[in-house]
Amino acid sequence: MSYQELKFSCRNGDLTIRGTEYRPEGENLPVAIMCHGFMANQDSVRLYTKTLAELGYDAFCFDFPGGCAVGESDGDNTKMSVMTEVEDLLAVIDYVRGLPQVGKELLIGGCSQGGIVSALVAARIPEVVTKLVLFYPAFCIPDDARNGFNSYATFDPANIPDILPCGPWIIGGCFPRDVLDLDPYEVIPAYQGPVLVVHGEIDDCVPVSYGVRAKEVYGDAATLFIIPGAGHGFHGEHDELAVQYLKDFAKLD
């Protein structure tokens, strides 16, 4: 299906969120929103977003405020966390649902950190989300915070500084602090709709056990695919498989 590529923006408080819409022709369109991972940007989920537009969804991707190494949205890396991104995604959903061409069907999903954010949002508004897509979802982030670790950053979880050097970036102490008491597996079952989980077998950033646990928690509502030989992030034939799984899961009647 053909679609039109458009820029969009919306607000979350004082911050402007900027992204891209891929809009097919028609009315009462189903909506899809895809979310990128830690310090990535909308380019990293553009393939999946376009795939959903080809299926007939009014499909959106965007840059999380403060969540990108290089991005178009407002925001400061030191003020970003999983929980601020939950609020950002909710703001995008509110904006999108107010557009005149969209219907009630809403698929949300994301990669890595965008995955845990999408799962928490689905649990927050289960009556609104109709499908959930999780690619190597980073349900490890709260465990990592409690263990004093995040990507390139190490710290004392009992005494988290306000600023954390994190490899080539600087993040805020709010990043681990906001999830210290979070057990995502206690929260996410509030969403009981269809879930697709796709994880790499040899993911060394988010171990595949986190995806397996998500499937167990979601139960029969979830479908899990483990891609042999795939790590954190999909490329080449692994990405082709992920796209096919997405197409099969998201296809419209």
GROMACS .gro file of C-alpha atoms in nm:
model
  253
    1MET     CA    1   0.000   0.000   0.000
    2SER     CA    2   0.130   0.346  -0.086
    3TYR     CA    3   0.161   0.614   0.180
    4GLN     CA    4   0.256   0.977   0.226
    5GLU     CA    5   0.559   1.072   0.439
    6LEU     CA    6   0.492   1.367   0.669
    7LYS     CA    7   0.668   1.537   0.958
    8PHE     CA    8   0.475   1.580   1.282
    9SER     CA    9   0.529   1.740   1.620
   10CYS     CA   10   0.345   1.744   1.950
   11ARG     CA   11   0.410   1.859   2.303
   12ASN     CA   12   0.478   1.694   2.635
   13GLY     CA   13   0.481   1.977   2.883
   14ASP     CA   14   0.749   2.225   2.779
   15LEU     CA   15   0.912   1.981   2.534
   16THR     CA   16   0.841   1.943   2.164
   17ILE     CA   17   0.846   1.586   2.032
   18ARG     CA   18   0.927   1.555   1.662
   19GLY     CA   19   0.885   1.258   1.435
   20THR     CA   20   0.762   1.115   1.107
   21GLU     CA   21   0.421   0.994   0.997
   22TYR     CA   22   0.364   0.746   0.715
   23ARG     CA   23   0.000   0.794   0.619
   24PRO     CA   24  -0.190   0.573   0.373
   25GLU     CA   25  -0.497   0.708   0.201
   26GLY     CA   26  -0.830   0.655   0.368
   27GLU     CA   27  -1.032   0.724   0.679
   28ASN     CA   28  -1.073   0.549   1.011
   29LEU     CA   29  -0.714   0.425   0.976
   30PRO     CA   30  -0.558   0.190   1.231
   31VAL     CA   31  -0.261   0.350   1.404
   32ALA     CA   32   0.088   0.216   1.477
   33ILE     CA   33   0.359   0.388   1.682
   34MET     CA   34   0.712   0.247   1.701
   35CYS     CA   35   0.966   0.353   1.967
   36HIS     CA   36   1.345   0.351   1.947
   37GLY     CA   37   1.593   0.233   2.206
   38PHE     CA   38   1.846   0.398   2.439
   39MET     CA   39   2.034   0.681   2.267
   40ALA     CA   40   1.911   0.572   1.925
   41ASN     CA   41   1.656   0.769   1.723
   42GLN     CA   42   1.361   0.724   1.492
   43ASP     CA   43   1.586   0.608   1.207
   44SER     CA   44   1.643   0.281   1.395
   45VAL     CA   45   1.274   0.189   1.377
   46ARG     CA   46   1.192   0.346   1.042
   47LEU     CA   47   1.193   0.010   0.860
   48TYR     CA   48   0.933  -0.131   1.099
   49THR     CA   49   0.726   0.188   1.081
   50LYS     CA   50   0.721   0.180   0.700
   51THR     CA   51   0.634  -0.190   0.708
   52LEU     CA   52   0.328  -0.110   0.919
   53ALA     CA   53   0.229   0.172   0.681
   54GLU     CA   54   0.249  -0.074   0.391
   55LEU     CA   55   0.003  -0.294   0.581
   56GLY     CA   56  -0.242  -0.003   0.601
   57TYR     CA   57  -0.159   0.159   0.936
   58ASP     CA   58  -0.117   0.531   0.985
   59ALA     CA   59   0.233   0.470   1.120
   60PHE     CA   60   0.448   0.697   1.337
   61CYS     CA   61   0.803   0.704   1.473
   62PHE     CA   62   0.968   0.983   1.670
   63ASP     CA   63   1.271   1.091   1.870
   64PHE     CA   64   1.234   1.065   2.247
   65PRO     CA   65   1.316   1.396   2.422
   66GLY     CA   66   1.660   1.355   2.576
   67GLY     CA   67   1.669   0.994   2.456
   68CYS     CA   68   1.887   1.030   2.148
   69ALA     CA   69   2.257   1.078   2.084
   70VAL     CA   70   2.140   1.277   1.781
   71GLY     CA   71   1.770   1.356   1.749
   72GLU     CA   72   1.518   1.620   1.645
   73SER     CA   73   1.311   1.650   1.963
   74ASP     CA   74   1.376   1.886   2.252
   75GLY     CA   75   1.519   1.753   2.575
   76ASP     CA   76   1.831   1.687   2.777
   77ASN     CA   77   2.002   1.347   2.807
   78THR     CA   78   2.047   1.405   3.181
   79LYS     CA   79   1.670   1.435   3.234
   80MET     CA   80   1.566   1.122   3.043
   81SER     CA   81   1.458   0.791   3.194
   82VAL     CA   82   1.227   0.502   3.114
   83MET     CA   83   0.955   0.680   3.308
   84THR     CA   84   0.994   1.013   3.127
   85GLU     CA   85   0.972   0.820   2.801
   86VAL     CA   86   0.649   0.658   2.921
   87GLU     CA   87   0.503   1.007   2.951
   88ASP     CA   88   0.642   1.103   2.610
   89LEU     CA   89   0.479   0.804   2.442
   90LEU     CA   90   0.149   0.881   2.615
   91ALA     CA   91   0.172   1.235   2.475
   92VAL     CA   92   0.230   1.102   2.123
   93ILE     CA   93  -0.066   0.865   2.161
   94ASP     CA   94  -0.290   1.153   2.273
   95TYR     CA   95  -0.181   1.358   1.972
   96VAL     CA   96  -0.226   1.077   1.722
   97ARG     CA   97  -0.567   0.972   1.852
   98GLY     CA   98  -0.687   1.329   1.796
   99LEU     CA   99  -0.614   1.322   1.423
  100PRO     CA  100  -0.925   1.319   1.200
  101GLN     CA  101  -0.819   1.027   0.980
  102VAL     CA  102  -0.753   0.770   1.254
  103GLY     CA  103  -0.974   0.501   1.402
  104LYS     CA  104  -0.968   0.324   1.736
  105GLU     CA  105  -0.718   0.046   1.659
  106LEU     CA  106  -0.376   0.119   1.811
  107LEU     CA  107  -0.060  -0.087   1.784
  108ILE     CA  108   0.239   0.030   1.983
  109GLY     CA  109   0.583  -0.122   2.005
  110GLY     CA  110   0.950  -0.065   2.036
  111CYS     CA  111   1.304  -0.192   2.040
  112SER     CA  112   1.509  -0.241   2.358
  113GLN     CA  113   1.431   0.054   2.588
  114GLY     CA  114   1.147   0.144   2.353
  115GLY     CA  115   1.013  -0.203   2.424
  116ILE     CA  116   0.992  -0.168   2.801
  117VAL     CA  117   0.844   0.180   2.756
  118SER     CA  118   0.577   0.043   2.520
  119ALA     CA  119   0.495  -0.243   2.757
  120LEU     CA  120   0.454  -0.006   3.053
  121VAL     CA  121   0.231   0.224   2.847
  122ALA     CA  122   0.016  -0.069   2.731
  123ALA     CA  123  -0.029  -0.163   3.097
  124ARG     CA  124  -0.121   0.198   3.179
  125ILE     CA  125  -0.389   0.221   2.907
  126PRO     CA  126  -0.487  -0.138   2.826
  127GLU     CA  127  -0.829  -0.029   2.705
  128VAL     CA  128  -0.667   0.180   2.431
  129VAL     CA  129  -0.384  -0.043   2.302
  130THR     CA  130  -0.500  -0.324   2.075
  131LYS     CA  131  -0.162  -0.483   1.984
  132LEU     CA  132   0.186  -0.469   2.138
  133VAL     CA  133   0.519  -0.539   1.964
  134LEU     CA  134   0.837  -0.595   2.167
  135PHE     CA  135   1.172  -0.636   1.989
  136TYR     CA  136   1.445  -0.738   2.239
  137PRO     CA  137   1.263  -0.545   2.514
  138ALA     CA  138   1.495  -0.409   2.782
  139PHE     CA  139   1.314  -0.538   3.088
  140CYS     CA  140   1.664  -0.567   3.234
  141ILE     CA  141   1.693  -0.192   3.296
  142PRO     CA  142   1.550  -0.203   3.654
  143ASP     CA  143   1.770  -0.501   3.743
  144ASP     CA  144   2.072  -0.323   3.598
  145ALA     CA  145   1.991  -0.013   3.804
  146ARG     CA  146   1.969  -0.218   4.124
  147ASN     CA  147   2.304  -0.376   4.033
  148GLY     CA  148   2.471  -0.039   3.973
  149PHE     CA  149   2.507  -0.078   3.598
  150ASN     CA  150   2.376   0.078   3.278
  151SER     CA  151   2.544   0.029   2.940
  152TYR     CA  152   2.879   0.199   2.996
  153ALA     CA  153   2.795   0.347   3.337
  154THR     CA  154   2.866   0.195   3.677
  155PHE     CA  155   2.756   0.346   4.008
  156ASP     CA  156   2.661   0.276   4.367
  157PRO     CA  157   2.283   0.215   4.362
  158ALA     CA  158   2.261   0.334   4.722
  159ASN     CA  159   2.426   0.666   4.633
  160ILE     CA  160   2.344   0.754   4.274
  161PRO     CA  161   2.501   1.082   4.156
  162ASP     CA  162   2.297   1.337   3.964
  163ILE     CA  163   2.521   1.300   3.657
  164LEU     CA  164   2.654   0.970   3.521
  165PRO     CA  165   2.923   0.943   3.252
  166CYS     CA  166   2.800   0.672   3.018
  167GLY     CA  167   3.059   0.595   2.751
  168PRO     CA  168   3.025   0.865   2.483
  169TRP     CA  169   2.722   1.018   2.659
  170ILE     CA  170   2.623   1.172   2.988
  171ILE     CA  171   2.297   1.062   3.149
  172GLY     CA  172   2.123   1.170   3.466
  173GLY     CA  173   2.095   0.994   3.797
  174CYS     CA  174   1.721   0.992   3.730
  175PHE     CA  175   1.778   0.716   3.474
  176PRO     CA  176   1.854   0.443   3.730
  177ARG     CA  177   1.676   0.615   4.019
  178ASP     CA  178   1.337   0.617   3.846
  179VAL     CA  179   1.331   0.237   3.809
  180LEU     CA  180   1.497   0.117   4.129
  181ASP     CA  181   1.164   0.001   4.271
  182LEU     CA  182   1.015  -0.119   3.943
  183ASP     CA  183   0.942  -0.483   3.871
  184PRO     CA  184   0.810  -0.465   3.515
  185TYR     CA  185   0.681  -0.820   3.528
  186GLU     CA  186   0.441  -0.720   3.805
  187VAL     CA  187   0.310  -0.429   3.597
  188ILE     CA  188   0.286  -0.548   3.238
  189PRO     CA  189   0.015  -0.819   3.284
  190ALA     CA  190  -0.239  -0.537   3.315
  191TYR     CA  191  -0.233  -0.547   2.936
  192GLN     CA  192  -0.397  -0.865   2.815
  193GLY     CA  193  -0.416  -0.806   2.442
  194PRO     CA  194  -0.204  -0.971   2.171
  195VAL     CA  195   0.174  -0.938   2.216
  196LEU     CA  196   0.462  -1.017   1.980
  197VAL     CA  197   0.803  -1.071   2.142
  198VAL     CA  198   1.109  -1.115   1.919
  199HIS     CA  199   1.452  -1.163   2.081
  200GLY     CA  200   1.801  -1.250   1.965
  201GLU     CA  201   1.939  -1.579   2.094
  202ILE     CA  202   2.280  -1.432   2.178
  203ASP     CA  203   2.179  -1.083   2.291
  204ASP     CA  204   2.457  -0.970   2.526
  205CYS     CA  205   2.286  -0.644   2.624
  206VAL     CA  206   1.938  -0.773   2.710
  207PRO     CA  207   1.971  -1.149   2.769
  208VAL     CA  208   1.709  -1.358   2.593
  209SER     CA  209   1.585  -1.473   2.934
  210TYR     CA  210   1.408  -1.137   2.967
  211GLY     CA  211   1.209  -1.201   2.651
  212VAL     CA  212   1.130  -1.555   2.764
  213ARG     CA  213   1.008  -1.422   3.098
  214ALA     CA  214   0.786  -1.168   2.919
  215LYS     CA  215   0.622  -1.449   2.724
  216GLU     CA  216   0.562  -1.641   3.048
  217VAL     CA  217   0.405  -1.338   3.214
  218TYR     CA  218   0.182  -1.248   2.919
  219GLY     CA  219   0.082  -1.611   2.879
  220ASP     CA  220  -0.125  -1.727   2.584
  221ALA     CA  221  -0.173  -1.367   2.465
  222ALA     CA  222   0.195  -1.353   2.363
  223THR     CA  223   0.389  -1.509   2.079
  224LEU     CA  224   0.767  -1.541   2.124
  225PHE     CA  225   1.022  -1.582   1.847
  226ILE     CA  226   1.388  -1.634   1.934
  227ILE     CA  227   1.614  -1.566   1.636
  228PRO     CA  228   1.917  -1.801   1.632
  229GLY     CA  229   2.249  -1.619   1.608
  230ALA     CA  230   2.096  -1.274   1.654
  231GLY     CA  231   2.232  -1.028   1.906
  232HIS     CA  232   2.102  -0.695   2.032
  233GLY     CA  233   1.949  -0.528   1.731
  234PHE     CA  234   1.865  -0.712   1.413
  235HIS     CA  235   2.053  -0.689   1.083
  236GLY     CA  236   2.043  -0.862   0.749
  237GLU     CA  237   1.860  -1.192   0.752
  238HIS     CA  238   1.774  -1.147   1.119
  239ASP     CA  239   1.595  -0.821   1.038
  240GLU     CA  240   1.416  -0.989   0.748
  241LEU     CA  241   1.282  -1.245   0.993
  242ALA     CA  242   1.177  -0.974   1.238
  243VAL     CA  243   0.992  -0.789   0.962
  244GLN     CA  244   0.811  -1.106   0.857
  245TYR     CA  245   0.709  -1.177   1.216
  246LEU     CA  246   0.583  -0.818   1.239
  247LYS     CA  247   0.384  -0.851   0.916
  248ASP     CA  248   0.220  -1.174   1.028
  249PHE     CA  249   0.132  -1.034   1.369
  250ALA     CA  250   0.010  -0.691   1.256
  251LYS     CA  251  -0.179  -0.785   0.938
  252LEU     CA  252  -0.522  -0.633   0.908
  253ASP     CA  253  -0.843  -0.819   0.827
   0.00000   0.00000   0.00000
